[in-house]
């Protein structure tokens, strides 16, 4: 048995391990065997990780006796499309996919959502294994079972809950991640500290004091820097632990899971108004977290120092909290009302009371929002 300490998501349909470790992918063949998976493997990756990750992984799996089919989708959000999904179905069905087979989703959140959705539907659902290769996918997208694609009318409008049987995050894969993508992932990590783990937040502050995270921490990172890789892996694991806990307590987003949307109300509005692709999601989340903290301060829920401490940590990880220039505050407010999560025309705000705790409020006056997103 593989024995390193691991996190476990427990949901209605069963439980699954979430492994975060440097070099974790090496253990994939044995872990698949332990899960009793003996069918063919449908390895989906994106162009950015095909050569560095997918090909060596496929070779390792074949050496262990697995039949492996590989498919690479173009990098980027446009791959989460009905057309790309149809191509995946064609590939799998023409290759005689069987119910005992498994899809391996190796890549960022785009691959995880797309391949996960294909696995949820093909032959009425087959196993999916999530193998995240971006910081954002490791701490967020790969855990929790949300899968889906975009529609011309909006993001993530077609989807399904389909929990993976295993999540394996190999932090070494982050070596090749562009620094901007890494920074965007940090926003979600910091978010977990604010919503539920003050200790994680403090540790992130400590790490910021000893290393620069607004760019790649060192040219040899992480492959030749074991200490740094160790810190990073430990931090990612703690961030994932927050998501694992929340998802285990509220699989279908009927209660607590909504706190994961901290910063996302304004973030979605800003993303919509600037056009998807201008800002990375994590960059928009940083802006949204700052606005939410300012709202909390204005409501007397949190102290000014809390918002400032959050702003400083975001800055230390290379994240700006400034609204994009030229964005009309009225348009931002109007966009928050169109958000998917709005119920009965009330925006449900996730607001911090201190580092490590949030509350839900649906009675925030528009004037306060206007003030929080103003200059
Ligand atoms: N299912 C969920 O719960 C959930 C949660 C959050 C976000 N998401 C979704 O996740 C997506 C965003 O995920 P993302 O930020 O990972 O984006 P992404 O998948 O587009 O990856 C970002 C970029 O990094 C590249 N890349 C990936 N891994 C790499 C590596 N190791 N080295 C070099 N380049 C690499 C990709 O090709 C891409 O260009 C969105 O579609 C979002 O809707 C889903």
Tab-separated table of C-alpha atoms and ligand atoms in Angstrom:
chain	number	residue	atom	x	y	z
A	1	UNK	CA	0.000	0.000	0.000
A	2	UNK	CA	1.062	3.567	-0.637
A	3	UNK	CA	1.190	5.131	2.791
A	4	UNK	CA	1.964	8.871	2.720
A	5	UNK	CA	-0.521	10.987	4.645
A	6	UNK	CA	-3.374	12.026	2.466
A	7	UNK	CA	-6.561	13.979	2.568
A	8	UNK	CA	-9.906	12.293	1.985
A	9	UNK	CA	-13.088	13.729	0.513
A	10	UNK	CA	-16.145	12.013	1.933
A	11	UNK	CA	-19.377	12.479	-0.017
A	12	UNK	CA	-22.694	10.658	-0.330
A	13	UNK	CA	-21.426	8.246	-2.971
A	14	UNK	CA	-18.243	7.276	-1.097
A	15	UNK	CA	-14.868	8.776	-0.420
A	16	UNK	CA	-11.688	9.443	-2.361
A	17	UNK	CA	-8.112	10.408	-1.560
A	18	UNK	CA	-6.499	13.696	-2.499
A	19	UNK	CA	-2.740	13.287	-2.659
A	20	UNK	CA	-0.482	16.349	-2.785
A	21	UNK	CA	3.208	15.562	-3.080
A	22	UNK	CA	6.295	16.385	-5.084
A	23	UNK	CA	6.704	13.524	-7.545
A	24	UNK	CA	3.241	12.111	-6.836
A	25	UNK	CA	2.657	11.088	-10.465
A	26	UNK	CA	5.259	8.336	-10.121
A	27	UNK	CA	2.850	6.510	-7.838
A	28	UNK	CA	-0.095	6.690	-10.254
A	29	UNK	CA	0.184	3.149	-11.712
A	30	UNK	CA	0.207	1.497	-8.282
A	31	UNK	CA	-2.601	3.705	-7.035
A	32	UNK	CA	-4.778	2.804	-10.030
A	33	UNK	CA	-4.127	-0.864	-9.337
A	34	UNK	CA	-5.046	-0.347	-5.677
A	35	UNK	CA	-8.332	1.158	-6.834
A	36	UNK	CA	-8.968	-1.995	-8.843
A	37	UNK	CA	-8.868	-0.144	-12.154
A	38	UNK	CA	-7.835	-2.592	-14.839
A	39	UNK	CA	-9.588	-1.169	-17.913
A	40	UNK	CA	-8.176	1.123	-20.567
A	41	UNK	CA	-7.075	4.620	-19.563
A	42	UNK	CA	-8.152	7.674	-21.580
A	43	UNK	CA	-5.502	10.261	-20.815
A	44	UNK	CA	-6.632	13.796	-21.700
A	45	UNK	CA	-4.134	16.651	-21.400
A	46	UNK	CA	-3.632	20.072	-22.881
A	47	UNK	CA	-0.995	21.158	-25.331
A	48	UNK	CA	1.108	22.822	-22.602
A	49	UNK	CA	1.658	19.616	-20.649
A	50	UNK	CA	1.567	16.987	-23.387
A	51	UNK	CA	5.307	16.713	-23.909
A	52	UNK	CA	6.560	17.408	-20.417
A	53	UNK	CA	3.991	15.410	-18.505
A	54	UNK	CA	1.535	13.395	-20.518
A	55	UNK	CA	3.932	11.440	-22.706
A	56	UNK	CA	6.190	10.283	-19.816
A	57	UNK	CA	3.108	9.432	-17.765
A	58	UNK	CA	1.578	7.384	-20.583
A	59	UNK	CA	4.888	5.526	-20.977
A	60	UNK	CA	5.008	4.769	-17.254
A	61	UNK	CA	1.438	3.491	-17.249
A	62	UNK	CA	2.042	1.309	-20.301
A	63	UNK	CA	5.162	-0.119	-18.662
A	64	UNK	CA	2.939	-1.087	-15.742
A	65	UNK	CA	0.664	-2.990	-18.127
A	66	UNK	CA	-2.136	-0.493	-18.772
A	67	UNK	CA	-3.654	0.223	-22.161
A	68	UNK	CA	-3.421	3.982	-22.566
A	69	UNK	CA	-5.078	6.222	-25.175
A	70	UNK	CA	-3.931	9.831	-25.265
A	71	UNK	CA	-5.611	13.020	-26.435
A	72	UNK	CA	-4.370	16.602	-26.272
A	73	UNK	CA	-6.759	19.561	-26.397
A	74	UNK	CA	-5.658	23.084	-27.310
A	75	UNK	CA	-4.636	25.170	-24.253
A	76	UNK	CA	-7.141	27.635	-22.904
A	77	UNK	CA	-10.740	28.241	-21.960
A	78	UNK	CA	-12.040	27.812	-25.518
A	79	UNK	CA	-11.493	24.066	-25.138
A	80	UNK	CA	-14.369	23.917	-22.648
A	81	UNK	CA	-16.762	23.921	-25.604
A	82	UNK	CA	-19.530	21.654	-26.920
A	83	UNK	CA	-17.435	21.126	-30.077
A	84	UNK	CA	-14.366	19.968	-28.122
A	85	UNK	CA	-16.547	17.769	-25.932
A	86	UNK	CA	-18.010	16.136	-29.058
A	87	UNK	CA	-14.473	15.418	-30.308
A	88	UNK	CA	-13.645	13.706	-27.018
A	89	UNK	CA	-16.775	11.559	-27.301
A	90	UNK	CA	-15.853	10.641	-30.913
A	91	UNK	CA	-12.328	9.682	-29.832
A	92	UNK	CA	-13.511	7.498	-26.961
A	93	UNK	CA	-16.468	5.880	-28.709
A	94	UNK	CA	-14.530	5.104	-31.878
A	95	UNK	CA	-11.858	3.559	-29.636
A	96	UNK	CA	-14.511	1.300	-28.005
A	97	UNK	CA	-14.479	2.800	-24.521
A	98	UNK	CA	-15.927	0.480	-21.886
A	99	UNK	CA	-17.650	1.134	-18.570
A	100	UNK	CA	-14.708	-0.223	-16.564
A	101	UNK	CA	-12.309	2.255	-18.219
A	102	UNK	CA	-11.164	5.503	-16.645
A	103	UNK	CA	-10.511	9.025	-17.857
A	104	UNK	CA	-7.317	10.662	-16.576
A	105	UNK	CA	-7.585	14.465	-16.628
A	106	UNK	CA	-4.021	15.829	-16.689
A	107	UNK	CA	-3.886	19.622	-16.846
A	108	UNK	CA	-5.380	22.780	-15.426
A	109	UNK	CA	-8.993	23.451	-14.582
A	110	UNK	CA	-9.938	23.506	-18.259
A	111	UNK	CA	-8.875	19.907	-18.823
A	112	UNK	CA	-10.280	18.856	-15.450
A	113	UNK	CA	-13.702	20.359	-16.153
A	114	UNK	CA	-13.894	19.166	-19.766
A	115	UNK	CA	-12.545	15.638	-19.317
A	116	UNK	CA	-14.456	15.295	-16.048
A	117	UNK	CA	-17.692	16.217	-17.820
A	118	UNK	CA	-16.981	13.750	-20.631
A	119	UNK	CA	-16.376	11.035	-18.019
A	120	UNK	CA	-19.609	11.980	-16.245
A	121	UNK	CA	-21.648	11.372	-19.369
A	122	UNK	CA	-20.028	8.806	-21.594
A	123	UNK	CA	-21.718	5.399	-21.226
A	124	UNK	CA	-23.740	7.119	-18.442
A	125	UNK	CA	-20.580	7.768	-16.473
A	126	UNK	CA	-17.156	6.202	-16.055
A	127	UNK	CA	-14.376	6.794	-13.539
A	128	UNK	CA	-12.391	10.008	-13.659
A	129	UNK	CA	-9.025	10.613	-12.010
A	130	UNK	CA	-8.020	14.248	-11.605
A	131	UNK	CA	-4.316	15.036	-12.126
A	132	UNK	CA	-4.073	18.837	-11.751
A	133	UNK	CA	-1.020	20.661	-13.103
A	134	UNK	CA	-1.842	24.301	-12.244
A	135	UNK	CA	-1.887	25.804	-8.764
A	136	UNK	CA	-5.521	26.810	-9.244
A	137	UNK	CA	-6.569	23.326	-10.310
A	138	UNK	CA	-4.660	21.720	-7.411
A	139	UNK	CA	-6.258	23.835	-4.703
A	140	UNK	CA	-9.664	24.260	-6.280
A	141	UNK	CA	-10.908	22.832	-9.581
A	142	UNK	CA	-9.717	19.226	-9.210
A	143	UNK	CA	-11.386	18.686	-5.847
A	144	UNK	CA	-15.132	18.608	-5.327
A	145	UNK	CA	-16.597	16.967	-8.398
A	146	UNK	CA	-17.826	19.990	-10.334
A	147	UNK	CA	-17.339	19.409	-14.059
A	148	UNK	CA	-18.617	21.243	-17.082
A	149	UNK	CA	-18.229	23.227	-20.241
A	150	UNK	CA	-19.113	26.721	-21.380
A	151	UNK	CA	-22.005	27.800	-23.597
A	152	UNK	CA	-22.093	30.789	-25.913
A	153	UNK	CA	-24.412	32.404	-23.360
A	154	UNK	CA	-22.061	32.001	-20.402
A	155	UNK	CA	-19.342	30.153	-18.523
A	156	UNK	CA	-19.914	26.764	-16.895
A	157	UNK	CA	-23.601	26.721	-17.833
A	158	UNK	CA	-23.586	23.034	-18.800
A	159	UNK	CA	-22.209	20.737	-16.156
A	160	UNK	CA	-22.542	17.852	-13.768
A	161	UNK	CA	-21.327	16.761	-10.382
A	162	UNK	CA	-19.006	13.823	-10.976
A	163	UNK	CA	-16.637	13.077	-8.125
A	164	UNK	CA	-13.231	11.652	-9.080
A	165	UNK	CA	-12.006	8.348	-7.596
A	166	UNK	CA	-8.631	9.958	-6.891
A	167	UNK	CA	-6.982	13.378	-7.073
A	168	UNK	CA	-3.213	13.341	-7.442
A	169	UNK	CA	-1.446	16.715	-7.419
A	170	UNK	CA	2.238	16.476	-8.286
A	171	UNK	CA	3.756	19.828	-7.281
A	172	UNK	CA	6.766	19.241	-9.533
A	173	UNK	CA	4.481	19.868	-12.522
A	174	UNK	CA	4.263	23.518	-11.400
A	175	UNK	CA	7.879	23.986	-12.531
A	176	UNK	CA	6.759	24.825	-16.042
A	177	UNK	CA	3.702	26.888	-15.107
A	178	UNK	CA	3.949	30.498	-16.375
A	179	UNK	CA	4.496	32.896	-13.408
A	180	UNK	CA	1.262	34.759	-14.138
A	181	UNK	CA	-0.725	31.516	-13.839
A	182	UNK	CA	1.089	30.741	-10.588
A	183	UNK	CA	0.183	34.168	-9.186
A	184	UNK	CA	-3.464	33.703	-10.132
A	185	UNK	CA	-3.466	30.426	-8.192
A	186	UNK	CA	-2.120	32.161	-5.103
A	187	UNK	CA	-5.305	34.244	-4.917
A	188	UNK	CA	-7.324	31.078	-4.236
A	189	UNK	CA	-4.759	29.844	-1.694
A	190	UNK	CA	-4.950	33.163	0.186
A	191	UNK	CA	-8.743	32.953	-0.059
A	192	UNK	CA	-8.721	29.696	1.925
A	193	UNK	CA	-6.685	31.379	4.638
A	194	UNK	CA	-9.175	34.232	4.892
A	195	UNK	CA	-12.324	32.104	4.868
A	196	UNK	CA	-11.248	29.425	7.286
A	197	UNK	CA	-7.610	28.983	8.214
A	198	UNK	CA	-5.892	31.891	9.974
A	199	UNK	CA	-2.812	29.711	10.514
A	200	UNK	CA	-2.477	29.152	6.777
A	201	UNK	CA	-2.739	32.913	6.239
A	202	UNK	CA	0.016	33.564	8.791
A	203	UNK	CA	2.226	30.912	7.205
A	204	UNK	CA	1.698	32.527	3.808
A	205	UNK	CA	2.862	35.806	5.345
A	206	UNK	CA	5.932	34.039	6.714
A	207	UNK	CA	6.720	32.478	3.353
A	208	UNK	CA	6.317	35.857	1.667
A	209	UNK	CA	8.900	37.301	4.037
A	210	UNK	CA	11.520	34.745	3.083
A	211	UNK	CA	10.806	34.179	-0.608
A	212	UNK	CA	9.588	36.255	-3.500
A	213	UNK	CA	6.403	34.871	-4.965
A	214	UNK	CA	5.495	37.638	-7.387
A	215	UNK	CA	7.698	35.928	-9.932
A	216	UNK	CA	9.098	32.400	-10.191
A	217	UNK	CA	10.802	31.996	-6.801
A	218	UNK	CA	14.062	30.781	-8.304
A	219	UNK	CA	15.182	29.766	-11.751
A	220	UNK	CA	15.806	26.219	-10.599
A	221	UNK	CA	12.535	25.988	-8.713
A	222	UNK	CA	11.188	23.570	-7.760
A	223	UNK	CA	13.192	20.720	-9.220
A	224	UNK	CA	16.493	21.561	-7.557
A	225	UNK	CA	15.184	23.350	-4.524
A	226	UNK	CA	13.866	20.731	-2.168
A	227	UNK	CA	13.303	23.091	0.737
A	228	UNK	CA	11.166	25.446	-1.313
A	229	UNK	CA	9.277	22.574	-2.909
A	230	UNK	CA	8.637	21.241	0.591
A	231	UNK	CA	7.199	24.583	1.745
A	232	UNK	CA	5.105	24.929	-1.358
A	233	UNK	CA	3.772	21.382	-1.173
A	234	UNK	CA	2.871	21.802	2.504
A	235	UNK	CA	1.053	25.080	1.804
A	236	UNK	CA	-0.875	23.612	-1.134
A	237	UNK	CA	-1.855	20.655	1.006
A	238	UNK	CA	-3.267	22.936	3.707
A	239	UNK	CA	-5.207	24.952	1.161
A	240	UNK	CA	-6.601	21.749	-0.345
A	241	UNK	CA	-7.535	20.588	3.160
A	242	UNK	CA	-9.904	23.551	3.468
A	243	UNK	CA	-11.646	22.637	0.210
A	244	UNK	CA	-11.741	18.939	1.131
A	245	UNK	CA	-13.449	19.807	4.427
A	246	UNK	CA	-16.012	22.142	2.898
A	247	UNK	CA	-16.890	19.787	0.033
A	248	UNK	CA	-17.194	16.835	2.394
A	249	UNK	CA	-19.684	18.757	4.518
A	250	UNK	CA	-21.651	20.208	1.585
A	251	UNK	CA	-21.196	18.284	-1.661
A	252	UNK	CA	-23.961	19.961	-3.674
A	253	UNK	CA	-23.510	23.584	-2.612
A	254	UNK	CA	-26.641	23.745	-0.530
A	255	UNK	CA	-24.982	25.412	2.440
A	256	UNK	CA	-21.418	25.931	3.556
A	257	UNK	CA	-19.845	25.428	0.122
A	258	UNK	CA	-20.975	28.926	-0.801
A	259	UNK	CA	-18.160	30.366	1.347
A	260	UNK	CA	-15.744	29.217	-1.350
A	261	UNK	CA	-17.225	32.040	-3.425
A	262	UNK	CA	-15.491	34.634	-1.256
A	263	UNK	CA	-14.326	37.363	-3.636
A	264	UNK	CA	-16.164	35.785	-6.534
A	265	UNK	CA	-19.200	38.090	-6.698
A	266	UNK	CA	-17.139	41.057	-7.840
A	267	UNK	CA	-14.660	38.780	-9.627
A	268	UNK	CA	-17.336	37.344	-11.930
A	269	UNK	CA	-18.706	40.826	-12.613
A	270	UNK	CA	-15.247	42.149	-13.483
A	271	UNK	CA	-14.495	39.135	-15.681
A	272	UNK	CA	-17.759	39.566	-17.553
A	273	UNK	CA	-17.251	43.285	-18.102
A	274	UNK	CA	-13.592	43.143	-19.121
A	275	UNK	CA	-14.214	40.168	-21.386
A	276	UNK	CA	-13.022	36.715	-20.399
A	277	UNK	CA	-9.316	36.340	-20.974
A	278	UNK	CA	-8.308	39.910	-20.103
A	279	UNK	CA	-7.820	39.080	-16.436
A	280	UNK	CA	-7.061	35.610	-15.191
A	281	UNK	CA	-9.717	34.287	-12.821
A	282	UNK	CA	-7.400	34.471	-9.795
A	283	UNK	CA	-6.502	38.060	-10.644
A	284	UNK	CA	-10.198	38.948	-10.644
A	285	UNK	CA	-10.681	37.052	-7.365
A	286	UNK	CA	-7.975	39.170	-5.704
A	287	UNK	CA	-9.846	42.324	-6.739
A	288	UNK	CA	-13.092	40.799	-5.483
A	289	UNK	CA	-11.582	39.773	-2.139
A	290	UNK	CA	-10.396	43.309	-1.547
A	291	UNK	CA	-13.821	44.752	-2.393
A	292	UNK	CA	-15.530	42.226	-0.095
A	293	UNK	CA	-13.148	43.070	2.743
A	294	UNK	CA	-13.851	46.770	2.262
A	295	UNK	CA	-17.594	46.085	2.371
A	296	UNK	CA	-17.071	44.095	5.580
A	297	UNK	CA	-15.147	46.993	7.110
A	298	UNK	CA	-17.827	49.505	6.066
A	299	UNK	CA	-20.498	47.300	7.654
A	300	UNK	CA	-18.501	47.128	10.868
A	301	UNK	CA	-18.021	43.361	10.491
A	302	UNK	CA	-14.232	43.515	10.190
A	303	UNK	CA	-11.517	45.913	11.239
A	304	UNK	CA	-9.667	48.122	8.757
A	305	UNK	CA	-6.465	46.298	9.655
A	306	UNK	CA	-7.927	43.028	8.371
A	307	UNK	CA	-8.550	44.413	4.882
A	308	UNK	CA	-5.105	45.984	4.835
A	309	UNK	CA	-3.417	42.769	5.963
A	310	UNK	CA	-5.182	40.879	3.186
A	311	UNK	CA	-4.173	43.530	0.626
A	312	UNK	CA	-0.532	43.281	1.709
A	313	UNK	CA	-0.485	39.502	1.415
A	314	UNK	CA	-2.106	39.603	-2.024
A	315	UNK	CA	0.524	42.147	-3.099
A	316	UNK	CA	3.322	39.961	-1.728
A	317	UNK	CA	2.136	37.204	-4.074
A	318	UNK	CA	2.068	39.598	-7.006
A	319	UNK	CA	-1.666	40.305	-7.030
A	320	UNK	CA	-3.127	43.766	-7.585
A	321	UNK	CA	-6.423	44.682	-5.949
A	322	UNK	CA	-7.102	47.705	-8.158
A	323	UNK	CA	-10.220	47.735	-10.300
A	324	UNK	CA	-9.301	47.704	-13.996
A	325	UNK	CA	-9.115	51.276	-15.289
A	326	UNK	CA	-12.206	52.584	-17.003
A	327	UNK	CA	-14.622	50.091	-15.474
A	328	UNK	CA	-17.952	51.740	-14.661
A	329	UNK	CA	-18.905	50.970	-11.016
A	330	UNK	CA	-22.605	50.996	-11.983
A	331	UNK	CA	-21.959	48.325	-14.602
A	332	UNK	CA	-20.113	46.243	-11.976
A	333	UNK	CA	-23.078	46.488	-9.608
A	334	UNK	CA	-25.518	45.576	-12.379
A	335	UNK	CA	-23.344	42.566	-13.289
A	336	UNK	CA	-23.312	41.303	-9.681
A	337	UNK	CA	-27.111	41.110	-9.870
A	338	UNK	CA	-26.915	38.868	-12.929
A	339	UNK	CA	-24.580	36.404	-11.173
A	340	UNK	CA	-25.615	32.722	-11.227
A	341	UNK	CA	-25.628	32.651	-7.430
A	342	UNK	CA	-28.116	35.508	-7.013
A	343	UNK	CA	-31.334	34.389	-5.339
A	344	UNK	CA	-34.546	36.450	-5.481
A	345	UNK	CA	-32.562	39.458	-6.738
A	346	UNK	CA	-30.465	39.534	-3.528
A	347	UNK	CA	-26.720	39.192	-3.921
A	348	UNK	CA	-25.371	36.780	-1.312
A	349	UNK	CA	-22.115	38.281	-0.139
A	350	UNK	CA	-19.447	36.243	1.579
A	351	UNK	CA	-17.805	38.741	3.932
A	352	UNK	CA	-14.874	38.319	6.309
A	353	UNK	CA	-15.220	39.105	10.008
A	354	UNK	CA	-11.514	38.480	10.644
A	355	UNK	CA	-8.727	36.471	9.040
A	356	UNK	CA	-10.052	32.904	9.170
A	357	UNK	CA	-13.810	33.530	9.369
A	358	UNK	CA	-16.587	34.713	7.062
A	359	UNK	CA	-20.342	35.321	7.245
A	360	UNK	CA	-23.053	35.423	4.584
A	361	UNK	CA	-25.011	38.637	4.100
A	362	UNK	CA	-27.736	39.408	1.588
A	363	UNK	CA	-28.542	42.894	2.903
A	364	UNK	CA	-25.558	44.896	1.683
A	365	UNK	CA	-26.737	48.340	0.488
A	366	UNK	CA	-25.717	49.177	-3.068
A	367	UNK	CA	-24.206	52.424	-1.838
A	368	UNK	CA	-21.688	50.451	0.203
A	369	UNK	CA	-20.750	48.301	-2.756
A	370	UNK	CA	-20.313	51.456	-4.852
A	371	UNK	CA	-18.025	52.870	-2.178
A	372	UNK	CA	-16.013	49.629	-1.872
A	373	UNK	CA	-15.311	49.366	-5.578
A	374	UNK	CA	-14.687	53.083	-5.997
A	375	UNK	CA	-11.230	54.588	-6.024
B	1	LIG	N1	-14.602	22.525	-11.246
B	1	LIG	C1	-14.362	23.452	-10.361
B	1	LIG	O1	-14.723	23.345	-9.181
B	1	LIG	C2	-13.587	24.663	-10.780
B	1	LIG	C3	-13.109	25.546	-9.813
B	1	LIG	C4	-12.359	26.636	-10.214
B	1	LIG	C5	-12.099	26.839	-11.571
B	1	LIG	N2	-12.604	25.955	-12.475
B	1	LIG	C6	-12.327	26.138	-13.912
B	1	LIG	O2	-10.934	25.986	-14.100
B	1	LIG	C7	-10.539	26.717	-15.260
B	1	LIG	C8	-9.306	27.507	-14.933
B	1	LIG	O3	-8.292	26.627	-14.535
B	1	LIG	P1	-6.759	26.985	-14.699
B	1	LIG	O4	-6.501	28.283	-14.092
B	1	LIG	O5	-6.007	25.801	-14.259
B	1	LIG	O6	-6.646	27.247	-16.266
B	1	LIG	P2	-6.124	26.359	-17.504
B	1	LIG	O7	-6.539	24.970	-17.385
B	1	LIG	O8	-6.526	27.111	-18.709
B	1	LIG	O9	-4.552	26.437	-17.328
B	1	LIG	C9	-3.911	27.690	-17.394
B	1	LIG	C10	-2.804	27.694	-18.446
B	1	LIG	O10	-1.706	26.958	-17.961
B	1	LIG	C11	-1.324	25.965	-18.904
B	1	LIG	N3	-0.779	24.876	-18.107
B	1	LIG	C12	-1.444	23.990	-17.333
B	1	LIG	N4	-0.588	23.268	-16.604
B	1	LIG	C13	0.640	23.678	-16.939
B	1	LIG	C14	1.946	23.321	-16.518
B	1	LIG	N5	2.152	22.440	-15.544
B	1	LIG	N6	3.000	23.950	-17.093
B	1	LIG	C15	2.801	24.903	-18.058
B	1	LIG	N7	1.600	25.304	-18.466
B	1	LIG	C16	0.531	24.699	-17.914
B	1	LIG	C17	-2.545	25.692	-19.699
B	1	LIG	O11	-2.237	25.206	-20.988
B	1	LIG	C18	-3.194	27.065	-19.770
B	1	LIG	O12	-2.616	27.801	-20.803
B	1	LIG	C19	-11.730	27.574	-15.648
B	1	LIG	O13	-12.342	27.016	-16.765
B	1	LIG	C20	-12.638	27.494	-14.445
B	1	LIG	O14	-13.998	27.607	-14.795
B	1	LIG	C21	-13.323	24.882	-12.111
